[in-house]
Amino acid sequence: NGRLFMPNAFTPNEDGLNEKLLPISSDPSIEFHMMIYDRWGKLLFETYDIHQGWDGNTAEGLPCPTGNYVYRLEYQGQGSESPGKKASQVGTVMLVR
């Protein structure tokens, strides 16, 4: 089963560093689903592509304010020898502008 590491903060402030929230995986062929929610439970971002990170904007393209956001990851390793079990991970990430 591929392991995922999720950063605890990112800074989408257009300085070229840490612009998107991207998980880091040891399995390049992982089956993946990421959702980002605000503190009221509104879905702000969703992707099935592990290479498409969240840019800190709402679904409408408006910048989200500095603060904590909730992420949910659902994933399964796809390795040929040991495909792995489905797993999920929930946590928070700090958006800093």
mmCIF file with all atom_site columns, C-alpha atoms in Angstrom:
data_model
loop_
_atom_site.group_PDB
_atom_site.id
_atom_site.type_symbol
_atom_site.label_atom_id
_atom_site.label_alt_id
_atom_site.label_comp_id
_atom_site.label_asym_id
_atom_site.label_entity_id
_atom_site.label_seq_id
_atom_site.pdbx_PDB_ins_code
_atom_site.Cartn_x
_atom_site.Cartn_y
_atom_site.Cartn_z
_atom_site.occupancy
_atom_site.B_iso_or_equiv
_atom_site.pdbx_formal_charge
_atom_site.auth_seq_id
_atom_site.auth_comp_id
_atom_site.auth_asym_id
_atom_site.auth_atom_id
_atom_site.pdbx_PDB_model_num
ATOM 1  C CA . ASN A 1 1  ? 0.000   0.000  0.000  1.00 0.00 ? 1  ASN A CA 1
ATOM 2  C CA . GLY A 1 2  ? 1.478   3.341  -1.007 1.00 0.00 ? 2  GLY A CA 1
ATOM 3  C CA . ARG A 1 3  ? 2.014   5.799  1.791  1.00 0.00 ? 3  ARG A CA 1
ATOM 4  C CA . LEU A 1 4  ? 0.864   9.386  1.530  1.00 0.00 ? 4  LEU A CA 1
ATOM 5  C CA . PHE A 1 5  ? 2.375   12.360 3.299  1.00 0.00 ? 5  PHE A CA 1
ATOM 6  C CA . MET A 1 6  ? 0.295   15.504 3.483  1.00 0.00 ? 6  MET A CA 1
ATOM 7  C CA . PRO A 1 7  ? 1.989   18.835 4.270  1.00 0.00 ? 7  PRO A CA 1
ATOM 8  C CA . ASN A 1 8  ? 0.492   20.742 7.193  1.00 0.00 ? 8  ASN A CA 1
ATOM 9  C CA . ALA A 1 9  ? 0.757   24.186 5.528  1.00 0.00 ? 9  ALA A CA 1
ATOM 10 C CA . PHE A 1 10 ? 1.151   25.870 2.148  1.00 0.00 ? 10 PHE A CA 1
ATOM 11 C CA . THR A 1 11 ? 1.496   29.447 0.894  1.00 0.00 ? 11 THR A CA 1
ATOM 12 C CA . PRO A 1 12 ? -0.358  30.263 -2.346 1.00 0.00 ? 12 PRO A CA 1
ATOM 13 C CA . ASN A 1 13 ? 1.011   33.835 -2.443 1.00 0.00 ? 13 ASN A CA 1
ATOM 14 C CA . GLU A 1 14 ? 2.589   33.802 -5.927 1.00 0.00 ? 14 GLU A CA 1
ATOM 15 C CA . ASP A 1 15 ? 6.214   33.736 -4.711 1.00 0.00 ? 15 ASP A CA 1
ATOM 16 C CA . GLY A 1 16 ? 6.882   30.448 -6.531 1.00 0.00 ? 16 GLY A CA 1
ATOM 17 C CA . LEU A 1 17 ? 7.261   28.356 -3.353 1.00 0.00 ? 17 LEU A CA 1
ATOM 18 C CA . ASN A 1 18 ? 4.618   25.992 -1.931 1.00 0.00 ? 18 ASN A CA 1
ATOM 19 C CA . GLU A 1 19 ? 1.946   27.407 -4.236 1.00 0.00 ? 19 GLU A CA 1
ATOM 20 C CA . LYS A 1 20 ? -0.228  24.271 -4.263 1.00 0.00 ? 20 LYS A CA 1
ATOM 21 C CA . LEU A 1 21 ? -1.231  21.724 -1.666 1.00 0.00 ? 21 LEU A CA 1
ATOM 22 C CA . LEU A 1 22 ? 0.094   18.422 -3.014 1.00 0.00 ? 22 LEU A CA 1
ATOM 23 C CA . PRO A 1 23 ? 0.385   15.110 -1.191 1.00 0.00 ? 23 PRO A CA 1
ATOM 24 C CA . ILE A 1 24 ? 3.624   13.168 -1.533 1.00 0.00 ? 24 ILE A CA 1
ATOM 25 C CA . SER A 1 25 ? 3.284   9.471  -2.425 1.00 0.00 ? 25 SER A CA 1
ATOM 26 C CA . SER A 1 26 ? 5.743   6.580  -2.529 1.00 0.00 ? 26 SER A CA 1
ATOM 27 C CA . ASP A 1 27 ? 3.494   4.876  -5.126 1.00 0.00 ? 27 ASP A CA 1
ATOM 28 C CA . PRO A 1 28 ? 3.484   6.603  -8.551 1.00 0.00 ? 28 PRO A CA 1
ATOM 29 C CA . SER A 1 29 ? 0.409   4.663  -9.712 1.00 0.00 ? 29 SER A CA 1
ATOM 30 C CA . ILE A 1 30 ? -1.814  5.288  -6.708 1.00 0.00 ? 30 ILE A CA 1
ATOM 31 C CA . GLU A 1 31 ? -5.601  5.465  -7.091 1.00 0.00 ? 31 GLU A CA 1
ATOM 32 C CA . PHE A 1 32 ? -6.424  8.793  -5.477 1.00 0.00 ? 32 PHE A CA 1
ATOM 33 C CA . HIS A 1 33 ? -9.225  11.166 -4.436 1.00 0.00 ? 33 HIS A CA 1
ATOM 34 C CA . MET A 1 34 ? -8.685  14.430 -2.503 1.00 0.00 ? 34 MET A CA 1
ATOM 35 C CA . MET A 1 35 ? -11.334 16.785 -1.152 1.00 0.00 ? 35 MET A CA 1
ATOM 36 C CA . ILE A 1 36 ? -10.781 20.141 0.590  1.00 0.00 ? 36 ILE A CA 1
ATOM 37 C CA . TYR A 1 37 ? -13.456 21.687 2.840  1.00 0.00 ? 37 TYR A CA 1
ATOM 38 C CA . ASP A 1 38 ? -13.807 24.968 4.688  1.00 0.00 ? 38 ASP A CA 1
ATOM 39 C CA . ARG A 1 39 ? -14.593 24.999 8.409  1.00 0.00 ? 39 ARG A CA 1
ATOM 40 C CA . TRP A 1 40 ? -18.324 24.930 7.695  1.00 0.00 ? 40 TRP A CA 1
ATOM 41 C CA . GLY A 1 41 ? -18.032 21.755 5.625  1.00 0.00 ? 41 GLY A CA 1
ATOM 42 C CA . LYS A 1 42 ? -18.394 23.368 2.187  1.00 0.00 ? 42 LYS A CA 1
ATOM 43 C CA . LEU A 1 43 ? -16.479 21.478 -0.508 1.00 0.00 ? 43 LEU A CA 1
ATOM 44 C CA . LEU A 1 44 ? -13.954 23.906 -2.009 1.00 0.00 ? 44 LEU A CA 1
ATOM 45 C CA . PHE A 1 45 ? -11.851 21.591 -4.185 1.00 0.00 ? 45 PHE A CA 1
ATOM 46 C CA . GLU A 1 46 ? -11.886 18.008 -5.409 1.00 0.00 ? 46 GLU A CA 1
ATOM 47 C CA . THR A 1 47 ? -9.545  15.991 -7.621 1.00 0.00 ? 47 THR A CA 1
ATOM 48 C CA . TYR A 1 48 ? -8.793  12.411 -8.639 1.00 0.00 ? 48 TYR A CA 1
ATOM 49 C CA . ASP A 1 49 ? -5.357  13.410 -9.995 1.00 0.00 ? 49 ASP A CA 1
ATOM 50 C CA . ILE A 1 50 ? -2.559  13.223 -7.417 1.00 0.00 ? 50 ILE A CA 1
ATOM 51 C CA . HIS A 1 51 ? -0.555  15.711 -9.509 1.00 0.00 ? 51 HIS A CA 1
ATOM 52 C CA . GLN A 1 52 ? -3.291  18.387 -9.450 1.00 0.00 ? 52 GLN A CA 1
ATOM 53 C CA . GLY A 1 53 ? -2.882  20.268 -6.189 1.00 0.00 ? 53 GLY A CA 1
ATOM 54 C CA . TRP A 1 54 ? -5.199  22.762 -4.541 1.00 0.00 ? 54 TRP A CA 1
ATOM 55 C CA . ASP A 1 55 ? -4.238  26.373 -5.303 1.00 0.00 ? 55 ASP A CA 1
ATOM 56 C CA . GLY A 1 56 ? -6.004  27.876 -2.276 1.00 0.00 ? 56 GLY A CA 1
ATOM 57 C CA . ASN A 1 57 ? -9.011  29.136 -4.235 1.00 0.00 ? 57 ASN A CA 1
ATOM 58 C CA . THR A 1 58 ? -12.712 28.352 -4.007 1.00 0.00 ? 58 THR A CA 1
ATOM 59 C CA . ALA A 1 59 ? -14.456 26.380 -6.759 1.00 0.00 ? 59 ALA A CA 1
ATOM 60 C CA . GLU A 1 60 ? -15.429 29.797 -8.181 1.00 0.00 ? 60 GLU A CA 1
ATOM 61 C CA . GLY A 1 61 ? -11.761 30.859 -8.350 1.00 0.00 ? 61 GLY A CA 1
ATOM 62 C CA . LEU A 1 62 ? -11.809 33.284 -5.420 1.00 0.00 ? 62 LEU A CA 1
ATOM 63 C CA . PRO A 1 63 ? -8.841  33.264 -2.992 1.00 0.00 ? 63 PRO A CA 1
ATOM 64 C CA . CYS A 1 64 ? -9.592  31.584 0.330  1.00 0.00 ? 64 CYS A CA 1
ATOM 65 C CA . PRO A 1 65 ? -8.480  33.518 3.412  1.00 0.00 ? 65 PRO A CA 1
ATOM 66 C CA . THR A 1 66 ? -5.622  32.474 5.662  1.00 0.00 ? 66 THR A CA 1
ATOM 67 C CA . GLY A 1 67 ? -6.767  29.744 8.018  1.00 0.00 ? 67 GLY A CA 1
ATOM 68 C CA . ASN A 1 68 ? -7.198  26.033 8.573  1.00 0.00 ? 68 ASN A CA 1
ATOM 69 C CA . TYR A 1 69 ? -8.930  23.825 6.028  1.00 0.00 ? 69 TYR A CA 1
ATOM 70 C CA . VAL A 1 70 ? -9.952  20.185 6.247  1.00 0.00 ? 70 VAL A CA 1
ATOM 71 C CA . TYR A 1 71 ? -8.732  17.617 3.743  1.00 0.00 ? 71 TYR A CA 1
ATOM 72 C CA . ARG A 1 72 ? -9.932  14.086 3.101  1.00 0.00 ? 72 ARG A CA 1
ATOM 73 C CA . LEU A 1 73 ? -7.842  11.637 1.098  1.00 0.00 ? 73 LEU A CA 1
ATOM 74 C CA . GLU A 1 74 ? -9.034  8.286  -0.195 1.00 0.00 ? 74 GLU A CA 1
ATOM 75 C CA . TYR A 1 75 ? -6.423  6.122  -1.883 1.00 0.00 ? 75 TYR A CA 1
ATOM 76 C CA . GLN A 1 76 ? -5.267  2.659  -2.839 1.00 0.00 ? 76 GLN A CA 1
ATOM 77 C CA . GLY A 1 77 ? -1.841  1.549  -4.015 1.00 0.00 ? 77 GLY A CA 1
ATOM 78 C CA . GLN A 1 78 ? -1.799  -0.033 -7.472 1.00 0.00 ? 78 GLN A CA 1
ATOM 79 C CA . GLY A 1 79 ? 1.566   -1.874 -7.379 1.00 0.00 ? 79 GLY A CA 1
ATOM 80 C CA . SER A 1 80 ? 1.765   -5.077 -9.422 1.00 0.00 ? 80 SER A CA 1
ATOM 81 C CA . GLU A 1 81 ? 2.962   -7.255 -6.515 1.00 0.00 ? 81 GLU A CA 1
ATOM 82 C CA . SER A 1 82 ? 0.903   -5.835 -3.666 1.00 0.00 ? 82 SER A CA 1
ATOM 83 C CA . PRO A 1 83 ? -1.972  -3.598 -4.783 1.00 0.00 ? 83 PRO A CA 1
ATOM 84 C CA . GLY A 1 84 ? -2.765  -2.533 -1.244 1.00 0.00 ? 84 GLY A CA 1
ATOM 85 C CA . LYS A 1 85 ? -5.953  -1.915 0.637  1.00 0.00 ? 85 LYS A CA 1
ATOM 86 C CA . LYS A 1 86 ? -8.156  1.115  0.315  1.00 0.00 ? 86 LYS A CA 1
ATOM 87 C CA . ALA A 1 87 ? -7.343  3.705  2.946  1.00 0.00 ? 87 ALA A CA 1
ATOM 88 C CA . SER A 1 88 ? -8.458  7.172  3.927  1.00 0.00 ? 88 SER A CA 1
ATOM 89 C CA . GLN A 1 89 ? -6.897  10.037 5.800  1.00 0.00 ? 89 GLN A CA 1
ATOM 90 C CA . VAL A 1 90 ? -8.486  13.178 7.271  1.00 0.00 ? 90 VAL A CA 1
ATOM 91 C CA . GLY A 1 91 ? -6.632  16.178 8.638  1.00 0.00 ? 91 GLY A CA 1
ATOM 92 C CA . THR A 1 92 ? -6.182  19.905 8.535  1.00 0.00 ? 92 THR A CA 1
ATOM 93 C CA . VAL A 1 93 ? -3.880  22.139 6.547  1.00 0.00 ? 93 VAL A CA 1
ATOM 94 C CA . MET A 1 94 ? -2.996  25.771 7.195  1.00 0.00 ? 94 MET A CA 1
ATOM 95 C CA . LEU A 1 95 ? -3.316  28.142 4.242  1.00 0.00 ? 95 LEU A CA 1
ATOM 96 C CA . VAL A 1 96 ? -0.997  31.144 4.696  1.00 0.00 ? 96 VAL A CA 1
ATOM 97 C CA . ARG A 1 97 ? -1.213  34.127 2.331  1.00 0.00 ? 97 ARG A CA 1
#
